[in-house]
Amino acid sequence: MPLAYLPSPTRGVWHLGPVPVRAYALCILAGIFAAVWLTRRRWAARGRPPVEVEDIAVWAVPFGILGGRLYHVITDPELYFAPGREPVRVLYIWDGGLGIPGAVALGALGAWLGCRRRGIALADFADALAPGLILAQAVGRWGNYFNQELFGSPTGLPWKLLIDPVHRPTDSPGVAFYHPTFLYESLWDLGAMALLLWLDARHRPSRGRLFACYVLAYTTGRAWIEALRIDHANHFLGLRLNDWVSAALFTAALAYLLAARRRTPAHDAGRPEAKRS
């Protein structure tokens, strides 16, 4: 056994009597709480009541979980509906399978509903949320670690991840060490969060611009990380489907930022000044 490697958890589920406590779910919940905490601080700095964040989260979080699951099932339907598969496993979200693009898309719909009830512009809330959202993704990715899933190709690097035999690809059962892509994405997301906080403090982008920067940062990282992953994925013109989705989102966010640059400052006249502590 090599001296330098990352071990995998010995278990991802604990039982409190008959109740299973799953590490994957705990990581998702921890990510949600981290996002709410950071967004509350940023929302208060904008002179808004922090309680509005929880009011909107009540709508955004369930929509986001539903959207993440729908995205996963729609893009990989053969995992559930092919002959010999169990369609009921569509409901087993604790086994993993929450697609971030779908979670963000449907979560945005939930956030819009919550903002509408409070008379808040969705773009303003999205800018306050952006660093917290990518923080949630950084925390939530550790759920894949506990599930021993979504790892990358075999590697001999010192930070290689040991995968138990039961979780290894069927075509390489004798290969024990793989790229820890969950860790790569988590670290990338933390770096992107720091970048967003710096951009907001230095340039104060508004009206959805900071959220667009979040999309650019996330999809850039997802592109190279996706290239390392070897889990099941549908392909189109030689690329994984998630690569095409990332490319489309990157292009849309870049187009939005370029269009926003041509607007006059009057478009931002109504933005409340941030209260910096």
Short mmCIF file of C-alpha atoms in Angstrom, two decimals:
data_model
loop_
_atom_site.label_atom_id
_atom_site.label_comp_id
_atom_site.label_asym_id
_atom_site.label_seq_id
_atom_site.Cartn_x
_atom_site.Cartn_y
_atom_site.Cartn_z
CA MET A 1 0.00 0.00 0.00
CA PRO A 2 1.46 3.43 -0.94
CA LEU A 3 2.45 5.74 1.90
CA ALA A 4 0.69 8.80 0.46
CA TYR A 5 -2.99 8.59 -0.42
CA LEU A 6 -6.43 9.75 0.73
CA PRO A 7 -8.45 7.02 2.43
CA SER A 8 -12.16 6.68 1.76
CA PRO A 9 -14.62 6.70 4.67
CA THR A 10 -15.33 3.31 6.16
CA ARG A 11 -19.04 4.11 6.16
CA GLY A 12 -21.46 6.73 4.91
CA VAL A 13 -24.49 5.78 6.99
CA TRP A 14 -25.01 5.61 10.73
CA HIS A 15 -28.13 4.42 12.52
CA LEU A 16 -29.89 6.02 15.45
CA GLY A 17 -32.09 3.09 16.28
CA PRO A 18 -34.16 2.46 13.14
CA VAL A 19 -33.35 5.89 11.66
CA PRO A 20 -30.48 6.02 9.12
CA VAL A 21 -28.31 9.12 9.24
CA ARG A 22 -26.60 9.55 5.88
CA ALA A 23 -23.42 11.53 5.43
CA TYR A 24 -24.52 12.62 1.95
CA ALA A 25 -27.63 14.26 3.37
CA LEU A 26 -25.65 15.87 6.19
CA CYS A 27 -23.23 17.40 3.69
CA ILE A 28 -26.10 18.82 1.62
CA LEU A 29 -27.74 20.26 4.75
CA ALA A 30 -24.43 21.71 5.96
CA GLY A 31 -24.00 23.38 2.58
CA ILE A 32 -27.49 24.89 2.76
CA PHE A 33 -26.89 26.25 6.26
CA ALA A 34 -23.52 27.69 5.18
CA ALA A 35 -25.17 29.43 2.22
CA VAL A 36 -27.93 30.88 4.40
CA TRP A 37 -25.40 32.07 6.99
CA LEU A 38 -23.19 33.88 4.47
CA THR A 39 -26.15 35.29 2.53
CA ARG A 40 -27.72 36.64 5.74
CA ARG A 41 -24.52 38.57 6.47
CA ARG A 42 -24.34 39.94 2.94
CA TRP A 43 -28.04 40.80 2.85
CA ALA A 44 -27.78 42.67 6.16
CA ALA A 45 -24.78 44.58 4.78
CA ARG A 46 -27.08 45.78 2.01
CA GLY A 47 -29.43 47.22 4.60
CA ARG A 48 -32.06 44.48 4.30
CA PRO A 49 -33.59 42.38 7.11
CA PRO A 50 -31.65 39.09 7.35
CA VAL A 51 -34.88 37.19 8.03
CA GLU A 52 -35.79 37.72 4.37
CA VAL A 53 -33.08 35.21 3.45
CA GLU A 54 -34.82 32.41 5.36
CA ASP A 55 -38.16 33.42 3.86
CA ILE A 56 -36.74 33.03 0.37
CA ALA A 57 -34.79 29.88 1.24
CA VAL A 58 -38.05 28.17 2.25
CA TRP A 59 -39.01 28.41 -1.42
CA ALA A 60 -35.62 28.06 -3.09
CA VAL A 61 -34.27 24.98 -1.27
CA PRO A 62 -37.11 22.51 -2.03
CA PHE A 63 -37.26 23.73 -5.64
CA GLY A 64 -33.49 23.36 -5.88
CA ILE A 65 -33.46 19.78 -4.59
CA LEU A 66 -36.27 18.86 -6.96
CA GLY A 67 -34.51 20.55 -9.88
CA GLY A 68 -31.22 18.84 -9.09
CA ARG A 69 -32.86 15.44 -9.08
CA LEU A 70 -34.87 16.07 -12.23
CA TYR A 71 -31.74 17.20 -14.08
CA HIS A 72 -29.91 14.03 -13.08
CA VAL A 73 -32.77 11.73 -14.05
CA ILE A 74 -33.46 13.49 -17.37
CA THR A 75 -29.80 13.48 -18.43
CA ASP A 76 -29.20 9.85 -17.33
CA PRO A 77 -32.60 8.12 -17.69
CA GLU A 78 -31.06 4.73 -18.51
CA LEU A 79 -29.84 4.47 -14.92
CA TYR A 80 -33.46 4.12 -13.82
CA PHE A 81 -35.63 3.11 -16.77
CA ALA A 82 -33.48 0.72 -18.82
CA PRO A 83 -34.40 -2.99 -18.75
CA GLY A 84 -33.39 -4.53 -15.44
CA ARG A 85 -33.31 -1.19 -13.64
CA GLU A 86 -35.57 -0.11 -10.77
CA PRO A 87 -37.53 3.09 -11.58
CA VAL A 88 -38.37 3.52 -7.90
CA ARG A 89 -34.72 4.43 -7.31
CA VAL A 90 -35.50 7.81 -8.87
CA LEU A 91 -36.72 8.67 -5.37
CA TYR A 92 -33.51 7.55 -3.63
CA ILE A 93 -31.78 10.93 -3.55
CA TRP A 94 -29.63 9.77 -0.62
CA ASP A 95 -27.72 7.57 -3.08
CA GLY A 96 -26.47 10.71 -4.83
CA GLY A 97 -27.56 12.23 -8.09
CA LEU A 98 -28.33 15.94 -7.69
CA GLY A 99 -27.31 17.85 -10.79
CA ILE A 100 -26.13 21.35 -9.93
CA PRO A 101 -27.40 23.02 -13.15
CA GLY A 102 -30.91 21.73 -12.47
CA ALA A 103 -30.69 22.66 -8.80
CA VAL A 104 -29.68 26.24 -9.63
CA ALA A 105 -32.27 26.58 -12.41
CA LEU A 106 -35.29 25.37 -10.44
CA GLY A 107 -33.92 26.88 -7.23
CA ALA A 108 -33.96 30.24 -9.05
CA LEU A 109 -37.66 29.74 -9.74
CA GLY A 110 -38.26 29.10 -6.05
CA ALA A 111 -36.16 32.14 -5.14
CA TRP A 112 -38.17 34.26 -7.59
CA LEU A 113 -41.39 33.18 -5.90
CA GLY A 114 -39.96 34.04 -2.49
CA CYS A 115 -38.62 37.39 -3.71
CA ARG A 116 -41.93 38.23 -5.32
CA ARG A 117 -43.75 37.75 -2.02
CA ARG A 118 -41.31 40.15 -0.38
CA GLY A 119 -41.12 42.69 -3.20
CA ILE A 120 -37.43 42.00 -3.79
CA ALA A 121 -35.71 42.10 -7.19
CA LEU A 122 -34.42 38.61 -7.96
CA ALA A 123 -31.21 40.01 -9.50
CA ASP A 124 -30.36 41.85 -6.27
CA PHE A 125 -30.91 38.73 -4.20
CA ALA A 126 -28.94 36.60 -6.65
CA ASP A 127 -25.92 38.89 -6.28
CA ALA A 128 -26.10 38.61 -2.49
CA LEU A 129 -26.50 34.83 -2.75
CA ALA A 130 -23.75 34.03 -5.27
CA PRO A 131 -20.81 33.54 -2.84
CA GLY A 132 -23.00 31.56 -0.45
CA LEU A 133 -24.30 29.38 -3.26
CA ILE A 134 -20.86 28.28 -4.38
CA LEU A 135 -19.89 27.79 -0.72
CA ALA A 136 -22.84 25.39 -0.44
CA GLN A 137 -21.53 23.49 -3.46
CA ALA A 138 -18.05 23.27 -1.91
CA VAL A 139 -19.49 21.74 1.26
CA GLY A 140 -22.04 19.53 -0.47
CA ARG A 141 -19.40 17.89 -2.70
CA TRP A 142 -18.10 16.05 0.35
CA GLY A 143 -21.23 13.93 0.18
CA ASN A 144 -19.72 12.30 -2.93
CA TYR A 145 -16.66 11.45 -0.84
CA PHE A 146 -18.75 9.54 1.68
CA ASN A 147 -20.65 7.78 -1.10
CA GLN A 148 -17.38 6.96 -2.92
CA GLU A 149 -18.80 8.24 -6.21
CA LEU A 150 -18.01 10.65 -9.03
CA PHE A 151 -14.27 10.13 -8.71
CA GLY A 152 -11.86 10.65 -11.58
CA SER A 153 -9.56 8.48 -13.65
CA PRO A 154 -6.82 6.30 -12.10
CA THR A 155 -3.81 8.21 -10.83
CA GLY A 156 -0.59 7.75 -8.90
CA LEU A 157 -0.40 11.27 -7.51
CA PRO A 158 0.31 11.61 -3.76
CA TRP A 159 -3.24 12.83 -3.11
CA LYS A 160 -4.83 9.87 -4.92
CA LEU A 161 -8.08 8.57 -3.46
CA LEU A 162 -8.45 4.96 -2.36
CA ILE A 163 -11.77 3.51 -3.56
CA ASP A 164 -13.14 0.33 -2.00
CA PRO A 165 -13.56 -2.62 -4.42
CA VAL A 166 -17.35 -2.50 -4.30
CA HIS A 167 -17.34 1.07 -5.66
CA ARG A 168 -14.70 0.65 -8.38
CA PRO A 169 -15.53 0.64 -12.11
CA THR A 170 -16.43 -2.82 -13.37
CA ASP A 171 -13.82 -2.57 -16.12
CA SER A 172 -10.97 -1.85 -13.68
CA PRO A 173 -11.72 -3.74 -10.44
CA GLY A 174 -8.02 -4.13 -9.68
CA VAL A 175 -7.28 -0.39 -9.80
CA ALA A 176 -7.47 1.09 -6.30
CA PHE A 177 -6.52 4.77 -6.65
CA TYR A 178 -8.32 7.56 -8.52
CA HIS A 179 -8.41 11.34 -8.81
CA PRO A 180 -10.43 12.84 -5.90
CA THR A 181 -12.54 15.05 -8.13
CA PHE A 182 -14.86 15.85 -5.24
CA LEU A 183 -11.89 17.53 -3.55
CA TYR A 184 -10.82 19.34 -6.72
CA GLU A 185 -14.29 20.80 -7.15
CA SER A 186 -14.64 21.70 -3.48
CA LEU A 187 -11.34 23.60 -3.51
CA TRP A 188 -12.19 25.28 -6.81
CA ASP A 189 -15.53 26.40 -5.38
CA LEU A 190 -13.86 27.85 -2.30
CA GLY A 191 -11.46 29.77 -4.54
CA ALA A 192 -14.39 31.01 -6.63
CA MET A 193 -16.18 32.14 -3.47
CA ALA A 194 -13.12 34.16 -2.45
CA LEU A 195 -12.97 35.69 -5.93
CA LEU A 196 -16.65 36.68 -5.81
CA LEU A 197 -16.25 38.28 -2.38
CA TRP A 198 -13.25 40.24 -3.67
CA LEU A 199 -15.09 41.35 -6.81
CA ASP A 200 -18.05 42.50 -4.74
CA ALA A 201 -15.87 44.43 -2.30
CA ARG A 202 -13.74 46.01 -5.04
CA HIS A 203 -16.22 46.66 -7.85
CA ARG A 204 -19.72 46.21 -6.36
CA PRO A 205 -21.27 44.60 -9.45
CA SER A 206 -25.06 44.77 -9.37
CA ARG A 207 -28.23 43.70 -11.18
CA GLY A 208 -27.17 40.09 -11.59
CA ARG A 209 -23.59 40.77 -12.64
CA LEU A 210 -22.02 39.08 -9.63
CA PHE A 211 -24.25 36.05 -10.16
CA ALA A 212 -23.10 35.95 -13.78
CA CYS A 213 -19.50 35.92 -12.50
CA TYR A 214 -20.46 32.97 -10.31
CA VAL A 215 -21.71 31.11 -13.39
CA LEU A 216 -18.47 31.87 -15.26
CA ALA A 217 -16.29 30.71 -12.38
CA TYR A 218 -18.26 27.55 -11.66
CA THR A 219 -18.59 26.37 -15.26
CA THR A 220 -14.89 27.00 -15.94
CA GLY A 221 -13.95 24.71 -13.08
CA ARG A 222 -16.57 22.16 -13.97
CA ALA A 223 -15.15 21.88 -17.50
CA TRP A 224 -11.70 20.61 -16.48
CA ILE A 225 -13.01 18.55 -13.57
CA GLU A 226 -15.59 16.88 -15.82
CA ALA A 227 -12.74 15.86 -18.13
CA LEU A 228 -11.24 13.79 -15.29
CA ARG A 229 -14.41 11.99 -14.25
CA ILE A 230 -15.09 8.43 -15.40
CA ASP A 231 -18.58 7.89 -13.97
CA HIS A 232 -21.45 7.11 -16.32
CA ALA A 233 -22.45 10.02 -18.56
CA ASN A 234 -24.19 10.45 -21.89
CA HIS A 235 -22.06 11.98 -24.63
CA PHE A 236 -22.85 14.24 -27.56
CA LEU A 237 -20.28 14.90 -30.30
CA GLY A 238 -17.57 13.38 -28.15
CA LEU A 239 -18.20 15.46 -25.02
CA ARG A 240 -20.06 14.62 -21.85
CA LEU A 241 -23.49 16.22 -21.69
CA ASN A 242 -22.48 18.26 -18.64
CA ASP A 243 -19.69 19.81 -20.71
CA TRP A 244 -22.22 21.10 -23.22
CA VAL A 245 -24.45 22.44 -20.45
CA SER A 246 -21.47 24.20 -18.86
CA ALA A 247 -20.47 25.69 -22.23
CA ALA A 248 -23.99 26.99 -22.81
CA LEU A 249 -24.20 28.52 -19.33
CA PHE A 250 -20.73 30.07 -19.65
CA THR A 251 -21.69 31.64 -22.98
CA ALA A 252 -24.98 32.97 -21.60
CA ALA A 253 -23.29 34.48 -18.53
CA LEU A 254 -20.55 36.07 -20.64
CA ALA A 255 -23.12 37.52 -23.05
CA TYR A 256 -25.04 38.97 -20.10
CA LEU A 257 -21.92 40.63 -18.70
CA LEU A 258 -20.96 42.08 -22.09
CA ALA A 259 -24.47 43.42 -22.57
CA ALA A 260 -24.44 44.86 -19.04
CA ARG A 261 -21.25 46.77 -19.77
CA ARG A 262 -23.05 48.74 -22.46
CA ARG A 263 -25.73 49.92 -20.07
CA THR A 264 -25.56 53.42 -18.66
CA PRO A 265 -24.94 53.94 -14.93
CA ALA A 266 -28.56 55.05 -14.61
CA HIS A 267 -29.60 51.42 -14.70
CA ASP A 268 -27.95 50.95 -11.30
CA ALA A 269 -29.13 54.14 -9.72
CA GLY A 270 -31.64 52.38 -7.52
CA ARG A 271 -29.21 49.92 -6.01
CA PRO A 272 -28.84 50.42 -2.25
CA GLU A 273 -25.29 51.09 -1.17
CA ALA A 274 -23.74 48.28 0.82
CA LYS A 275 -23.02 48.96 4.46
CA ARG A 276 -19.49 47.76 4.98
CA SER A 277 -18.41 46.80 8.46
#
